[in-house]
Structure formats: C-alpha cells, structure tokens
Coordinates of C-alpha atoms and ligand atoms in Angstrom, one line a residue:
X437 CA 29.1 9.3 19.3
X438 CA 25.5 9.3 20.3
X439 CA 22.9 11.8 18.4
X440 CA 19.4 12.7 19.5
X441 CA 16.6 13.4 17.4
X442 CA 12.7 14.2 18.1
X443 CA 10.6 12.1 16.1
X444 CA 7.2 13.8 15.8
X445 CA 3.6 12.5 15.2
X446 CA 1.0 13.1 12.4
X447 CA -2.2 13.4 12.4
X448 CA -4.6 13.1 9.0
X449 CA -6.6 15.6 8.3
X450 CA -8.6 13.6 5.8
X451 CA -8.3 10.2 4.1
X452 CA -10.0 8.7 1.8
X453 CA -9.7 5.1 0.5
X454 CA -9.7 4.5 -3.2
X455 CA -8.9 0.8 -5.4
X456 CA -7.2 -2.2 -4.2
X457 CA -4.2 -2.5 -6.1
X458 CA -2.2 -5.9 -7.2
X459 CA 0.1 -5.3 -4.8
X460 CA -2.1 -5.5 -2.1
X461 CA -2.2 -2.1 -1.4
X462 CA -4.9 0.3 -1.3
X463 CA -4.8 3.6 -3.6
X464 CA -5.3 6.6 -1.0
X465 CA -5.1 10.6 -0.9
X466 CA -4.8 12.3 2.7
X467 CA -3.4 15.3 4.2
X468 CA -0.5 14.8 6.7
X469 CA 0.0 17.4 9.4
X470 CA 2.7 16.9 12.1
X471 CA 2.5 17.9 15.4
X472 CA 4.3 18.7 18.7
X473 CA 4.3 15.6 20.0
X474 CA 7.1 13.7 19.9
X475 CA 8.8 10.4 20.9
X476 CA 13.1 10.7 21.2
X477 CA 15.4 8.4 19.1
X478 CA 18.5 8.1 19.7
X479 CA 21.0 6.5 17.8
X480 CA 24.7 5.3 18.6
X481 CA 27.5 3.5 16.5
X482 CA 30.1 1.3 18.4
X483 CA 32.9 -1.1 17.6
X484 CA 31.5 -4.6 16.0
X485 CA 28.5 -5.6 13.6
X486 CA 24.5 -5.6 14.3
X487 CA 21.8 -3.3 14.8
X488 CA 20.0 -3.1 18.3
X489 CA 17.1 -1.7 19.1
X490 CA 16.2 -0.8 22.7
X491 CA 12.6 0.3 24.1
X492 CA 11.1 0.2 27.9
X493 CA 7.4 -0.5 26.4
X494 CA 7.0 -3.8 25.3
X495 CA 5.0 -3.3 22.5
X496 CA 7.6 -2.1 20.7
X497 CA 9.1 -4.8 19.1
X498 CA 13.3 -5.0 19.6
X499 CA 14.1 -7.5 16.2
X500 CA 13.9 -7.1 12.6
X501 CA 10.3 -6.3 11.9
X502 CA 10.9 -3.1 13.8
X503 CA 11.0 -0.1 11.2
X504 CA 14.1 1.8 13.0
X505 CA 15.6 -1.8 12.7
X506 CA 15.0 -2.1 8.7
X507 CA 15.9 1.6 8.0
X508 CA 19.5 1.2 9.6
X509 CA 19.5 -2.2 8.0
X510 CA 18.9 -0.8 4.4
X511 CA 21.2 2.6 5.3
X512 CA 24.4 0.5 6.1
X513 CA 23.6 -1.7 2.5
X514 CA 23.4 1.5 0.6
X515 CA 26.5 3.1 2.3
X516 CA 28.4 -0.1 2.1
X517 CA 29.2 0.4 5.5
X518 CA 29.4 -1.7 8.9
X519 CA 29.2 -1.3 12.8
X520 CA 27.5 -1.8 15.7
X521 CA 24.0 0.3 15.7
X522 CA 22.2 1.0 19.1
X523 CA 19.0 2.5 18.4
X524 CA 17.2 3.8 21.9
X525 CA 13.2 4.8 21.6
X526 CA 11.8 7.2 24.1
X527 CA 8.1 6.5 23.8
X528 CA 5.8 9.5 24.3
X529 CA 3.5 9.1 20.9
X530 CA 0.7 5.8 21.2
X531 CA 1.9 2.5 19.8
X532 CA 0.1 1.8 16.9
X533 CA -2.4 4.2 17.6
X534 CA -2.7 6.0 14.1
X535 CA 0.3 9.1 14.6
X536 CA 2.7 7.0 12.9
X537 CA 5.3 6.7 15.5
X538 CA 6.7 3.5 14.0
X539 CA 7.2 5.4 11.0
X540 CA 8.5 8.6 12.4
X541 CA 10.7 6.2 14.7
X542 CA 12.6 5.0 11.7
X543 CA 12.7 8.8 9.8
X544 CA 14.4 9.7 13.2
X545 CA 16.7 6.8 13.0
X546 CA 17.9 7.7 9.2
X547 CA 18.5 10.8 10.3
X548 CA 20.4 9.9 13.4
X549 CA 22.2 7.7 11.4
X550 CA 23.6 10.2 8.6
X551 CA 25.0 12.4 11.4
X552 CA 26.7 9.7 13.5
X553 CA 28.0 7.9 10.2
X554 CA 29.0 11.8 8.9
X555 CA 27.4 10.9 5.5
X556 CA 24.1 12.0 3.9
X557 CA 22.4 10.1 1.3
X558 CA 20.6 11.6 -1.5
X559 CA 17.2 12.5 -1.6
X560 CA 16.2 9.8 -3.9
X561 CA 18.2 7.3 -1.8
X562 CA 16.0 8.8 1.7
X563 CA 13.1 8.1 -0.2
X564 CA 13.4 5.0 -1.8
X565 CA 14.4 3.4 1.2
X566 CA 11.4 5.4 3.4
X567 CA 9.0 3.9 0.8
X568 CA 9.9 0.7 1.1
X569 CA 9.8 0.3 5.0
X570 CA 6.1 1.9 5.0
X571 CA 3.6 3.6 3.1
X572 CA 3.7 6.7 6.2
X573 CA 7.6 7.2 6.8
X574 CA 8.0 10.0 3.7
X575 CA 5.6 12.0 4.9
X576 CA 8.5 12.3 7.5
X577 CA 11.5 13.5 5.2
X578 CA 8.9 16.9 4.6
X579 CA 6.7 17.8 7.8
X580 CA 4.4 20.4 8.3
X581 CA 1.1 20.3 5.6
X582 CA 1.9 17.3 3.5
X583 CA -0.1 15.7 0.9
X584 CA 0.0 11.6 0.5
X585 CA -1.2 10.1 -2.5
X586 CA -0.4 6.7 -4.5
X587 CA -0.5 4.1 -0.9
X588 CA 0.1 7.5 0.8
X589 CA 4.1 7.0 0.2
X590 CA 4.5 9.7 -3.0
X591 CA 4.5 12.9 -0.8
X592 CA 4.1 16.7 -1.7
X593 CA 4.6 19.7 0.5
X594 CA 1.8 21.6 0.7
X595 CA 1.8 25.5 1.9
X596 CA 2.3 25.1 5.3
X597 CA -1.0 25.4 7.7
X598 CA -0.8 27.7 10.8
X599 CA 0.0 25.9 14.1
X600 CA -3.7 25.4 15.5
X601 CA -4.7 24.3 18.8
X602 CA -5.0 20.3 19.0
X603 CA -6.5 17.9 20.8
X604 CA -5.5 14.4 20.5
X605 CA -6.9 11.4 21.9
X606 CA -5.8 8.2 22.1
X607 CA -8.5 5.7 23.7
X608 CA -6.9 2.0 24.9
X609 CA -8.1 0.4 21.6
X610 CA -6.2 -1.4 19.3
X611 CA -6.9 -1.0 15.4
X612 CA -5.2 -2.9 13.3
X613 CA -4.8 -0.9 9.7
X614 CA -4.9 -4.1 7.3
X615 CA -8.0 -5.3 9.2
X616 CA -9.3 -2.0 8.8
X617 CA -8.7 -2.0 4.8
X618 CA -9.9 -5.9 5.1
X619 CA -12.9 -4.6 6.6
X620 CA -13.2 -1.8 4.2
X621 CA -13.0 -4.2 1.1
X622 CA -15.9 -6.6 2.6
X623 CA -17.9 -3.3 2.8
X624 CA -17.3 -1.8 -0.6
X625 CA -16.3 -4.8 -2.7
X626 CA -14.5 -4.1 -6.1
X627 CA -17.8 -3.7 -8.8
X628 CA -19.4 -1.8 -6.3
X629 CA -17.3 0.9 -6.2
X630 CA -18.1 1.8 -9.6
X631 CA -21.3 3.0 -8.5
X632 CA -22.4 5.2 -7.6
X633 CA -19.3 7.5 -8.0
X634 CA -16.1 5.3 -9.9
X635 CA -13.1 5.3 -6.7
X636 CA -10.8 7.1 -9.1
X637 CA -13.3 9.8 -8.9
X638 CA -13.9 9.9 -5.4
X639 CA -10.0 9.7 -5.2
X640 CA -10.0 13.6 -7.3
X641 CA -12.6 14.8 -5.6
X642 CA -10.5 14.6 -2.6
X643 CA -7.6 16.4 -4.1
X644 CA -10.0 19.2 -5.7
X645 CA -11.6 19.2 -1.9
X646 CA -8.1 20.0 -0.3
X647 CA -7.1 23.2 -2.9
X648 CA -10.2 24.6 -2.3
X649 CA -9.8 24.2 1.7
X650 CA -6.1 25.6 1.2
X651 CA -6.9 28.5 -1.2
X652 CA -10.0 29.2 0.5
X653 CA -11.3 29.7 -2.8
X654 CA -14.5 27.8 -2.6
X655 CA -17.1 29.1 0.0
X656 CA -15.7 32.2 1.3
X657 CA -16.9 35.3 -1.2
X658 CA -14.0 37.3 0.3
X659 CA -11.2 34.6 0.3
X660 CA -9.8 33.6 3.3
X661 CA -7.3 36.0 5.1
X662 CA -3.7 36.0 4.0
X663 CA -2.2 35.9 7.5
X664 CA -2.7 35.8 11.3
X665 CA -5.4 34.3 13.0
X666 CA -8.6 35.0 10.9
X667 CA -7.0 33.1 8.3
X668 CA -6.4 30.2 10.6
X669 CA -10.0 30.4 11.8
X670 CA -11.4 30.9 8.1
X671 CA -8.8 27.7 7.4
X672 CA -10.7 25.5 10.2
X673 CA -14.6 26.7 9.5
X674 CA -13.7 26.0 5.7
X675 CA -12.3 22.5 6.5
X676 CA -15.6 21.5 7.8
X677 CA -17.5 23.1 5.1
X678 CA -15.7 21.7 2.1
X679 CA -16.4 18.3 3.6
X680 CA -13.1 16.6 4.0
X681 CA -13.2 13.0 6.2
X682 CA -11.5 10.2 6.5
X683 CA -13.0 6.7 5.2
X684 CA -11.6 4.7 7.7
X685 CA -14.3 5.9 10.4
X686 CA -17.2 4.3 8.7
X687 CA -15.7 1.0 9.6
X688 CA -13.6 1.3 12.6
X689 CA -16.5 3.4 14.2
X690 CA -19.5 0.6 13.8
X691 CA -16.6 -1.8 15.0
X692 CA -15.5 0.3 18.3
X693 CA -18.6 2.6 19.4
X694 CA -16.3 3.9 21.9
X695 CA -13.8 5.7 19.6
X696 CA -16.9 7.2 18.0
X697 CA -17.8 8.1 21.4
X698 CA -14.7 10.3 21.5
X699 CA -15.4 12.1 18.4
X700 CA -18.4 13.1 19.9
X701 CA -16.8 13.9 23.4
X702 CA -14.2 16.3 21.1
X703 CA -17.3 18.0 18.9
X704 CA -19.2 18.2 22.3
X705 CA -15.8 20.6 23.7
X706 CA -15.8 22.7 21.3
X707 CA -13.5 22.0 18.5
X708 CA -13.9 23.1 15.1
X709 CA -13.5 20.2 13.4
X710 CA -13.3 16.5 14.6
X711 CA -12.0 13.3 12.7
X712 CA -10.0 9.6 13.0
X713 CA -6.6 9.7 12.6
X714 CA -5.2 7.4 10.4
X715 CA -6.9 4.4 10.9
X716 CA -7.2 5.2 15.0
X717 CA -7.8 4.5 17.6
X718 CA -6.3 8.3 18.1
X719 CA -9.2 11.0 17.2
X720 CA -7.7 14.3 17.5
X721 CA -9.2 17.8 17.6
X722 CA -8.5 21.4 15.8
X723 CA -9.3 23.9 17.9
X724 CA -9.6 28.2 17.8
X725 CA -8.5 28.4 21.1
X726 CA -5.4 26.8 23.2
X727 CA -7.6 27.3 26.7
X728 CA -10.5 25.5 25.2
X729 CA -8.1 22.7 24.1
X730 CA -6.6 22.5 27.3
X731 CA -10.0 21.9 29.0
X732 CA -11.3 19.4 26.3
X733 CA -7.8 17.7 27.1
X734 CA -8.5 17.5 31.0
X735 CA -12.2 16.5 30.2
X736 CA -11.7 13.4 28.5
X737 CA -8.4 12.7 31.2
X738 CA -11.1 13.1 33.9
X739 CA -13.0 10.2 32.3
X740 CA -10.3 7.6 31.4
X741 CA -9.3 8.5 28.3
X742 CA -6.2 9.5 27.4
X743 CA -5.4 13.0 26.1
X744 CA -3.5 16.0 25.2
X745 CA -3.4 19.2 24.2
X746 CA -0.6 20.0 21.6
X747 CA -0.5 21.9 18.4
X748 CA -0.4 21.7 15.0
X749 CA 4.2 21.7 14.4
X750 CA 4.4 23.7 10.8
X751 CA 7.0 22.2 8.5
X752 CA 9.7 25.4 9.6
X753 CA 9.2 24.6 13.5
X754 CA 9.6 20.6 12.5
X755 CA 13.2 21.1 10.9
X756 CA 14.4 23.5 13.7
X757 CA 13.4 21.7 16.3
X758 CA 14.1 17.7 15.2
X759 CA 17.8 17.8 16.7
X760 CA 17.2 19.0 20.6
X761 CA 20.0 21.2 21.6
X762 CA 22.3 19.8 24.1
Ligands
C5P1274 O1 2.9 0.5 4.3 P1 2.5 -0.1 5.6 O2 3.5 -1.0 6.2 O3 2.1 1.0 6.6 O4 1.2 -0.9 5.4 C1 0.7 -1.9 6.3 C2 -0.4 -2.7 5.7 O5 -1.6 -1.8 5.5 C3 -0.1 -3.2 4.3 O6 0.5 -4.5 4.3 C4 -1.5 -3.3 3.6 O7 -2.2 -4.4 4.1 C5 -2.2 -2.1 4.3 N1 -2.2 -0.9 3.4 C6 -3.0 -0.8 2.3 N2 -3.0 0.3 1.5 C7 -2.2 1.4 1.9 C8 -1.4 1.3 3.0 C9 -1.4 0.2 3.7 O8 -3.8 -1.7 2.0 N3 -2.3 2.5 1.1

C-alpha cells in the first residue's frame, strides 16, 4: 500500500529572537502561516526491515539525518512495529530555504505512515516525537495561523487569517539557521540584551503585537471588519502598522545585500507588507491583489530570481486538501 500526502510550506509572518537557552537553543515567538505550496510525500511499507528514503535533488539527504528518516524511525519505536519503509519526496518547496520543507517533509511522512500502518498515535505521542526531530515540524500537526513560542516547537492555533495573495521568493542563497543565531549572539551578546529593553520583554511585546494585529483592536477606531475582503485588507495595512518583523533580517541582510535586495524588489511591486522568512534566503510577499502578485512573481522571474505567486492555505483548506484524491 502506497499513500500520498501534500506537505505544505510556511512562511513567518514575524520572528523575533529572544535568550539563548542551556540547551543551545534560542527562546523565540513567531507567527506560522502555511501556504499553497507544496512538496508530495509519499510513503510505502513492504516486506523486510529499514527505512529508505528516495529524492531526485541531491540536496536532500537519503540517510538518517533526514527528518522523514527520524520521524518513521521514532513512529515504528513507539508502535513497536517493524517493516520496510520507502519514503519518496517530490521536491517543489526550496531546500533549506526558510519554508520548512524538511520539516513539513517528515509531518507528511507521520501522517503517511499512520494510514499505511492503519494506526494513529495520540496527540501527545505526534507531538512529542515532532518536537524532538525539529523546533518547525508542530507547527505542521495544526496549519493555517499558528503561533510558535518556547524554540518555536510549543504551538497554538490562532484564528485562522484569510487566504491572501503571496509572493514568495526564493533567491539561490544559502542561509544556514545556526549561523544565523551564531551570528545573532555575536551581535547581541548575553548582558547586552538587558539593555535597553530585557529579551523577555521584547519576547511579550511580540505576543501583545500579534493580538492586536489579529483583533484589530489597536490602530483602527472602527475595528477591523468581521469578514470578506475589507477585513483582509484592514488585517495586512494593520500588520505593517503594529510593527511586526522578524530578527533574523538584521543579520542575514548585512551578510547577503542581495536578499535585501529582494525585499525591496517585493515593496517596490506593490505588496503590503514585506519580510524574511524564517531565517531565508526565501522573502515572501502579502499582497491585496492576486494580478498584482502575479506580475511581482514574473518581475523578479524576468531577472533571475526565483518566484511564485501562491496564497496564504487557511488551516480548513490545509486538512482538506493534505491527502490528494486519487
Ligand atoms: O530545531 P531545529 O533542528 O530546526 O534547529 C536547528 C538549529 O538551529 C539548532 O541546533 C540550534 O542551533 C538552532 N536553533 C536555535 N533556537 C531555536 C531553533 C533553532 O538556536 N529556537
């Protein structure tokens, strides 16, 4: 038995970077959003023992340090169960370009998994297990609006955004994220992030930033629409306004002027608001308008950098459409 599933991207609307921890991790809040974009995992079980994973781009590494490889691993422990696993990635989402596709990869997989083994495990079990092969693979078991906090692994669902327009580009750069926090610890070493503002408060600020955004309760006398598309438009010109970035740009832009130069490409086409995803090299685009994203798409296609337009995939849209009818 072989199963299909699509395994989505992410984008961060938002991120910012708050203490080092003892484990080596950094302390973070963001807002997830998936979107239609998706690479296709597909999983099969067969007679005999081991786990193979199978991808055309090299990149994608086929042994144990891939994430779809420990996820199966750590399923088949916690079921008690054997068998030969073939895990097949169709790529479509950038490797290692800040979507989380690794991660989404190995949500697919667990998913894939449960229906060819005809078992489900339990919530906690899905999460435990997504937690420990990454900080970005729960965001996964909820899609749609999704807050991140502790090292971005304890997840919330967050009213869903509308589906807006989106631009996202992906320029041929490679960022590595722990050189990125590296980087962002030489910057803002431990003491000095007690002044001016302590991290912890920069960390709530963040949180306070994103219910105002979502409740619209902060700049708009009125209060943002409840439905249809002035509420998404309110949404977007109330995300700029209430200030919500992510951290990582002020050190992988000084480091690679040309991603910056994409931001600016995006802003330049139109969109309402502009930012790094995850720690890049993809910077993606919100836009009012789908024909205005598809031009900014062509635009930046026209000069070497690749693009598309997609949307914004609502956490609804996300379930209904992860297993692709046959
Ligand atoms: O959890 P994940 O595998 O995505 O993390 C990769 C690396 O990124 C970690 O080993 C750590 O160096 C860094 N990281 C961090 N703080 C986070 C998430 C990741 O320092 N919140």
């Amino acid at each position: 038995m072989s199963v299909a599933v699509r395994s989505f991207g992410k984008i961060n609307i938002g991120l910012r970077i708050g203490a080092s921890r003892a484990d080596g991790f950094h302390e973070l809040r963001t807002v997830y959003q998936t979107i239609d974009l998706a690479d296709i995992v597909r999983v099969d079980m067969g007679r005999g023992t081991g786990i193979e994973v199978y991808c055309k781009d090299p990149r994608v590494p086929s042994d144990e340090t891939n994430t779809c490889w420990r996820v199966a691993d750590k399923m088949l422990r916690s079921l008690k169960m054997r068998g030969k696993v073939k895990i097949t990635i169709e790529k479509n989402l950038p490797v290692q370009g800040g979507m989380g596709a690794a991660s989404s990869n190995a949500i697919a997989t667990l998913f894939g998994l449960e229906k060819v083994l005809k078992k489900q495990l339990s919530a906690e079990e899905r999460l435990r297990i997504a937690s420990e092969v990454g900080s970005d693979l729960p965001l996964f078991l909820v899609g749609g609006t999704v807050l991140g906090t502790g090292r971005g692994e304890q997840v919330y669902a967050l009213e869903d955004l509308p589906s807006f327009p989106c631009v996202v580009a992906t320029p041929e750069i490679g960022v590595s994220t722990p050189a990125a926090f590296a980087e962002w610890d030489k910057r803002y070493p431990a003491p000095a992030k007690l002044t001016p503002q302590p991290a912890s408060d920069k960390i709530n600020t963040f949180s306070q930033s994103v219910y105002e955004w979502l409740s619209g309760s902060s700049f708009s006398p009125t209060g943002v629409p409840e439905n249809g598309w002035d509420r998404a438009e309110a949404l977007l010109l109330d995300l700029v306004r209430t200030g919500i970035e992510n951290d990582f740009e002020t050190v992988v832009f000084p480091k690679h002027p040309a991603i910056r130069e994409v931001k600016r490409a995006l802003e330049r086409s139109g969109a309402k608001y502009v930012s790094l995803s995850g720690s890049g090299s993809t910077v993606f685009g919100l836009f009012a308008d789908q024909a205005a994203a598809e031009k900014a798409a062509k635009a930046l296609i026209d000069n070497d950098i690749p693009a598309k337009a997609t949307t914004t995939l609502p956490r609804n849209r996300y379930w209904r459409e992860i297993f692709p009818a046959k």
